[in-house]
Amino acid sequence: MSKGKGKLCSPPKPTNEKIYDEKKKLTGIRIGVTYLDRKKYGLQNLFNASRGNKQYIQDLNRFILRARQLNDIGEFIRIFASHIRTSNDDDASKAKVQRLQEKYNLEVDHLIHLHCKGGGNGEFVIHGFQIDNVFEIVWFDPKHEVHS
């Protein structure tokens, strides 16, 4: 409806432009949230941690932009990997992997632990897994609490 007049707006005029062009290949690494946990470490957790602290959102934005610039997922993981470990070996992570395997029939054997700032730096950690050239985020961990 148009603002304040109670009338319906006309639909946009059709164009010949394709919504999806199969000739254009997507390049770069993709970040997915298909398997994002909606409970403790989901978007609500990130939103709550970001109140009064724009740094978490800025870090996430740079993380995503950097992924788009790279074509090699292995290089991407090396850039953002922790100095201590890349894969999660705690009980919560192992249980999450088992639930993902059972619910979605995924061939995932561990969650990957990446720091948003890269080089193993920064408090904000993202936990997920790799499927081809996609890094699927499972947990946003802005205060690095999963392993504490």
Short mmCIF file of C-alpha atoms in Angstrom, two decimals:
data_model
loop_
_atom_site.label_atom_id
_atom_site.label_comp_id
_atom_site.label_asym_id
_atom_site.label_seq_id
_atom_site.Cartn_x
_atom_site.Cartn_y
_atom_site.Cartn_z
CA MET A 1 0.00 0.00 0.00
CA SER A 2 1.18 3.48 -0.67
CA LYS A 3 2.03 5.54 2.34
CA GLY A 4 -1.01 7.10 4.00
CA LYS A 5 -3.40 6.90 1.02
CA GLY A 6 -4.77 3.38 1.43
CA LYS A 7 -4.18 2.53 -2.26
CA LEU A 8 -2.35 -0.44 -3.63
CA CYS A 9 0.89 0.26 -5.46
CA SER A 10 1.33 -0.93 -9.02
CA PRO A 11 3.68 -3.86 -9.49
CA PRO A 12 7.01 -3.06 -11.11
CA LYS A 13 7.15 -3.24 -14.90
CA PRO A 14 8.65 -6.49 -16.20
CA THR A 15 12.12 -6.38 -17.71
CA ASN A 16 14.12 -8.79 -19.81
CA GLU A 17 16.82 -8.94 -17.13
CA LYS A 18 17.42 -12.43 -15.74
CA ILE A 19 17.26 -12.97 -12.00
CA TYR A 20 19.79 -15.76 -12.32
CA ASP A 21 22.29 -15.95 -15.16
CA GLU A 22 23.74 -19.44 -15.44
CA LYS A 23 26.63 -18.05 -17.53
CA LYS A 24 27.92 -15.96 -14.64
CA LYS A 25 29.96 -18.17 -12.35
CA LEU A 26 30.19 -17.19 -8.72
CA THR A 27 33.75 -16.93 -7.52
CA GLY A 28 35.11 -16.65 -4.04
CA ILE A 29 34.31 -18.42 -0.87
CA ARG A 30 30.73 -18.41 0.35
CA ILE A 31 29.63 -18.02 3.95
CA GLY A 32 26.52 -20.00 4.81
CA VAL A 33 24.16 -19.92 7.78
CA THR A 34 21.96 -22.86 6.78
CA TYR A 35 22.95 -24.82 9.90
CA LEU A 36 23.23 -21.84 12.28
CA ASP A 37 22.21 -22.81 15.80
CA ARG A 38 19.27 -20.64 16.86
CA LYS A 39 19.79 -21.24 20.54
CA LYS A 40 22.72 -20.19 22.73
CA TYR A 41 25.21 -19.18 20.01
CA GLY A 42 22.90 -17.91 17.27
CA LEU A 43 22.11 -14.44 15.98
CA GLN A 44 20.44 -13.40 19.24
CA ASN A 45 23.70 -14.04 21.10
CA LEU A 46 25.61 -11.92 18.56
CA PHE A 47 22.99 -9.17 18.76
CA ASN A 48 23.10 -9.10 22.56
CA ALA A 49 26.91 -9.03 22.64
CA SER A 50 26.97 -6.25 20.01
CA ARG A 51 24.85 -3.80 22.01
CA GLY A 52 27.11 -0.87 22.72
CA ASN A 53 30.01 -2.58 20.93
CA LYS A 54 30.06 -2.19 17.14
CA GLN A 55 33.38 -4.03 16.96
CA TYR A 56 31.76 -7.49 16.70
CA ILE A 57 29.65 -6.47 13.70
CA GLN A 58 32.63 -4.73 12.07
CA ASP A 59 34.75 -7.86 12.59
CA LEU A 60 32.04 -10.07 11.07
CA ASN A 61 31.70 -7.73 8.10
CA ARG A 62 35.46 -7.84 7.42
CA PHE A 63 35.39 -11.65 7.81
CA ILE A 64 32.68 -11.95 5.15
CA LEU A 65 34.31 -9.43 2.80
CA ARG A 66 37.66 -11.24 3.05
CA ALA A 67 35.95 -14.53 2.20
CA ARG A 68 34.58 -13.00 -0.99
CA GLN A 69 38.08 -11.97 -2.05
CA LEU A 70 39.57 -15.46 -1.75
CA ASN A 71 39.02 -18.46 -3.99
CA ASP A 72 40.77 -21.12 -1.89
CA ILE A 73 38.85 -22.27 1.20
CA GLY A 74 42.03 -23.83 2.61
CA GLU A 75 43.77 -20.46 2.49
CA PHE A 76 40.72 -18.80 4.06
CA ILE A 77 40.78 -21.27 6.96
CA ARG A 78 44.53 -20.79 7.44
CA ILE A 79 44.10 -16.99 7.58
CA PHE A 80 41.41 -17.10 10.27
CA ALA A 81 42.49 -20.22 12.18
CA SER A 82 43.35 -20.17 15.86
CA HIS A 83 47.01 -20.35 16.92
CA ILE A 84 46.12 -23.19 19.30
CA ARG A 85 43.77 -25.39 17.29
CA THR A 86 41.63 -25.36 14.17
CA SER A 87 39.14 -28.08 15.06
CA ASN A 88 36.96 -28.11 18.14
CA ASP A 89 37.53 -31.11 20.40
CA ASP A 90 35.27 -30.16 23.33
CA ASP A 91 32.18 -32.19 24.28
CA ALA A 92 29.65 -29.52 23.17
CA SER A 93 31.21 -29.35 19.70
CA LYS A 94 31.34 -33.13 19.35
CA ALA A 95 27.68 -33.37 20.36
CA LYS A 96 26.73 -30.66 17.86
CA VAL A 97 28.55 -32.49 15.05
CA GLN A 98 26.71 -35.69 15.94
CA ARG A 99 23.34 -33.86 15.83
CA LEU A 100 24.23 -32.34 12.42
CA GLN A 101 25.18 -35.78 11.09
CA GLU A 102 21.97 -37.37 12.34
CA LYS A 103 19.55 -34.57 11.41
CA TYR A 104 20.97 -33.56 8.01
CA ASN A 105 22.99 -36.63 7.03
CA LEU A 106 26.11 -34.47 6.66
CA GLU A 107 29.58 -35.89 6.31
CA VAL A 108 31.11 -33.56 8.90
CA ASP A 109 33.60 -34.89 11.41
CA HIS A 110 34.43 -31.73 13.40
CA LEU A 111 33.68 -28.04 13.78
CA ILE A 112 36.30 -25.53 12.67
CA HIS A 113 37.29 -22.73 15.06
CA LEU A 114 38.02 -19.41 13.26
CA HIS A 115 38.80 -15.97 14.68
CA CYS A 116 36.95 -13.14 12.96
CA LYS A 117 40.04 -10.90 12.95
CA GLY A 118 42.31 -13.47 11.40
CA GLY A 119 45.71 -14.66 12.44
CA GLY A 120 44.22 -16.30 15.51
CA ASN A 121 43.53 -12.87 16.97
CA GLY A 122 40.50 -11.34 18.57
CA GLU A 123 37.87 -12.47 20.99
CA PHE A 124 35.12 -13.08 18.40
CA VAL A 125 35.22 -16.70 17.22
CA ILE A 126 33.06 -18.38 14.59
CA HIS A 127 32.54 -22.14 14.69
CA GLY A 128 31.43 -24.01 11.61
CA PHE A 129 32.39 -26.51 8.96
CA GLN A 130 33.40 -26.66 5.32
CA ILE A 131 31.31 -28.04 2.46
CA ASP A 132 33.17 -27.60 -0.83
CA ASN A 133 33.85 -23.85 -1.18
CA VAL A 134 31.37 -22.85 1.55
CA PHE A 135 32.09 -22.20 5.20
CA GLU A 136 28.85 -22.98 7.07
CA ILE A 137 28.55 -21.07 10.34
CA VAL A 138 27.09 -23.07 13.23
CA TRP A 139 27.90 -20.81 16.19
CA PHE A 140 28.66 -17.12 16.64
CA ASP A 141 30.88 -16.89 19.72
CA PRO A 142 31.63 -13.16 20.15
CA LYS A 143 32.98 -13.52 23.69
CA HIS A 144 34.87 -16.77 23.02
CA GLU A 145 32.84 -18.77 25.55
CA VAL A 146 32.44 -22.15 23.82
CA HIS A 147 35.77 -23.49 25.11
CA SER A 148 35.73 -21.79 28.51
#
